[in-house]
C-alpha positions as MATLAB code, in Angstrom:
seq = 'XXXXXXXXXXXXXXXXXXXXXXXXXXXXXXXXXXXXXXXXXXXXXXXXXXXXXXXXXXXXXXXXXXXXXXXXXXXXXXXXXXXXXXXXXXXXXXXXXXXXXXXXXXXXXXXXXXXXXXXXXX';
ca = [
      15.280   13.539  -23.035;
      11.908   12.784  -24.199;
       8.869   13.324  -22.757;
       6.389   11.352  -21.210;
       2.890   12.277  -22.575;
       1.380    9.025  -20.723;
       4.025    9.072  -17.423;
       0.505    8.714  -14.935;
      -0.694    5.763  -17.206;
       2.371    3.954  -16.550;
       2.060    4.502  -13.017;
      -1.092    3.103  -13.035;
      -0.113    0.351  -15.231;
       3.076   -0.546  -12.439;
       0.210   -0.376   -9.820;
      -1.269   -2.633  -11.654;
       1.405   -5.287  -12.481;
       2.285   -5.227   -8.845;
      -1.500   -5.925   -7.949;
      -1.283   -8.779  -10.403;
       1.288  -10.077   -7.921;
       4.231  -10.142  -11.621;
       7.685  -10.166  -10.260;
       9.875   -6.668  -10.612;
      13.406   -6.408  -11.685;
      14.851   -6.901  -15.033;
      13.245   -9.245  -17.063;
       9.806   -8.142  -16.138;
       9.216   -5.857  -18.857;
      10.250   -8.355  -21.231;
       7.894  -11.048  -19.616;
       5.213   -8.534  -19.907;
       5.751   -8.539  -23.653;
       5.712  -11.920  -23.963;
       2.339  -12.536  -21.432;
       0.672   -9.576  -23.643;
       1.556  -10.432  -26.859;
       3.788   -7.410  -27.930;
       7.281   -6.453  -28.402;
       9.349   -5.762  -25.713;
      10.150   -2.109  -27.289;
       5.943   -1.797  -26.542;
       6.164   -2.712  -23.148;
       9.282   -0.651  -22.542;
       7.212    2.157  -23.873;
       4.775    1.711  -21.848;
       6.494    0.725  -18.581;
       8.260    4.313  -19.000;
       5.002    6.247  -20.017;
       6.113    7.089  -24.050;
       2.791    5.232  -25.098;
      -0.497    3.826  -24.535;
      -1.625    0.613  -25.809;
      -4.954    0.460  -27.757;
      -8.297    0.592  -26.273;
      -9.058   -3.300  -27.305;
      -5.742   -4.500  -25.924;
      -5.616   -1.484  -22.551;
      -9.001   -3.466  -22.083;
      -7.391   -6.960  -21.950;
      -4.957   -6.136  -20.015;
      -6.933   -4.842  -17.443;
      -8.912   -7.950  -17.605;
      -6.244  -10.569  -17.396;
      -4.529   -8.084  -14.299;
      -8.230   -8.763  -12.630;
      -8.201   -4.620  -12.616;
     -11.165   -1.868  -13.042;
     -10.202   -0.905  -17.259;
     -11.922    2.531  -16.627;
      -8.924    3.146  -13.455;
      -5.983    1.430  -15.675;
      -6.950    3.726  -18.698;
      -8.254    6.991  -17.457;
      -7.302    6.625  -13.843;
     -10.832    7.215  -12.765;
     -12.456    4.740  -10.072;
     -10.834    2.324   -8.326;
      -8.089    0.535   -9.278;
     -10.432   -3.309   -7.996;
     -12.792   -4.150   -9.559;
     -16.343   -4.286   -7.184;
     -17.631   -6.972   -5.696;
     -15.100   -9.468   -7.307;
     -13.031  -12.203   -5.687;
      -9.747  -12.307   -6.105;
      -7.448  -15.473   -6.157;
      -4.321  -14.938   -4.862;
      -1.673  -13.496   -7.028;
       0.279  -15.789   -9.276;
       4.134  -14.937   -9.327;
       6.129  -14.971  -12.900;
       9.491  -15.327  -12.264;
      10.632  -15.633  -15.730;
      10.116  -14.949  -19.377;
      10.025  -18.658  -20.305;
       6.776  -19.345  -18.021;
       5.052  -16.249  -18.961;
       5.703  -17.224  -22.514;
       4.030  -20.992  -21.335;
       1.667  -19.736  -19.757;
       0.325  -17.428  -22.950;
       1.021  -20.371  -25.469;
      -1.355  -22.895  -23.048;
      -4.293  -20.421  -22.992;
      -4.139  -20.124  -26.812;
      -4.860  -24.136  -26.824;
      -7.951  -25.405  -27.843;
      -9.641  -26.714  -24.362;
      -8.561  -30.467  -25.448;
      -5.082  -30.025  -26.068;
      -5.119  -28.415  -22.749;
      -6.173  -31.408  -21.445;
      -4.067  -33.737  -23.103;
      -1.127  -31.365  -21.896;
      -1.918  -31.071  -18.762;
      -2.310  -35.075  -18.679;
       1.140  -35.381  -20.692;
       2.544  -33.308  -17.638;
       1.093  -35.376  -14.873;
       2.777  -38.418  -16.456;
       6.771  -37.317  -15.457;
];
């Protein structure tokens, strides 16, 4: 069985994905990869604490989770970040509207709009 050099990271990093308000069960490992950008065999890895993601992506994680970077990487501070306002978690169910949701945000600001217009048409 192989160890788990980074086992409390991936506590923290569950802590985190719950905080985030991201579904559990199956597929949420493999929505994870898809809402970060990596392959699911990354995620796995660091769902089960084998790895560590970088510093530069640990970092945006933290920041699109709305959590303190310093607590999701180190586990020092507080896992909320202070004096922020939180909006209410948003719920992923699946792997296809995680994957929307990531290929919307990479849209320049005006196909946004014309998207978002396009869907208020049907």
């Amino acid at each position: 069985m192989p160890q788990k050099p980074h086992k409390e990271f991936s506590k923290r990093l569950h802590q985190a994905w719950d905080y985030a308000g991201i579904v559990k069960g199956r597929h949420r490992t493999a929505a994870l990869a898809e809402y970060f950008e990596v392959s699911r065999e990354s995620a796995r890895k660091w769902a089960v604490g084998l790895s560590k993601p970088a510093s530069e992506r640990l970092t945006a994680m933290a920041v699109q989770m709305k959590v303190n970077s310093d607590w999701l990487s180190t586990g020092r501070g507080t896992m909320e970040l202070a004096e922020s306002v939180r909006e209410t978690p948003t719920k992923y169910d699946n792997a296809e509207e995680v994957r929307l949701v990531g290929l919307v945000r990479k849209l320049p600001r005006k196909k946004q709009r014309a998207l978002i217009q396009l869907l208020e048409e049907t």
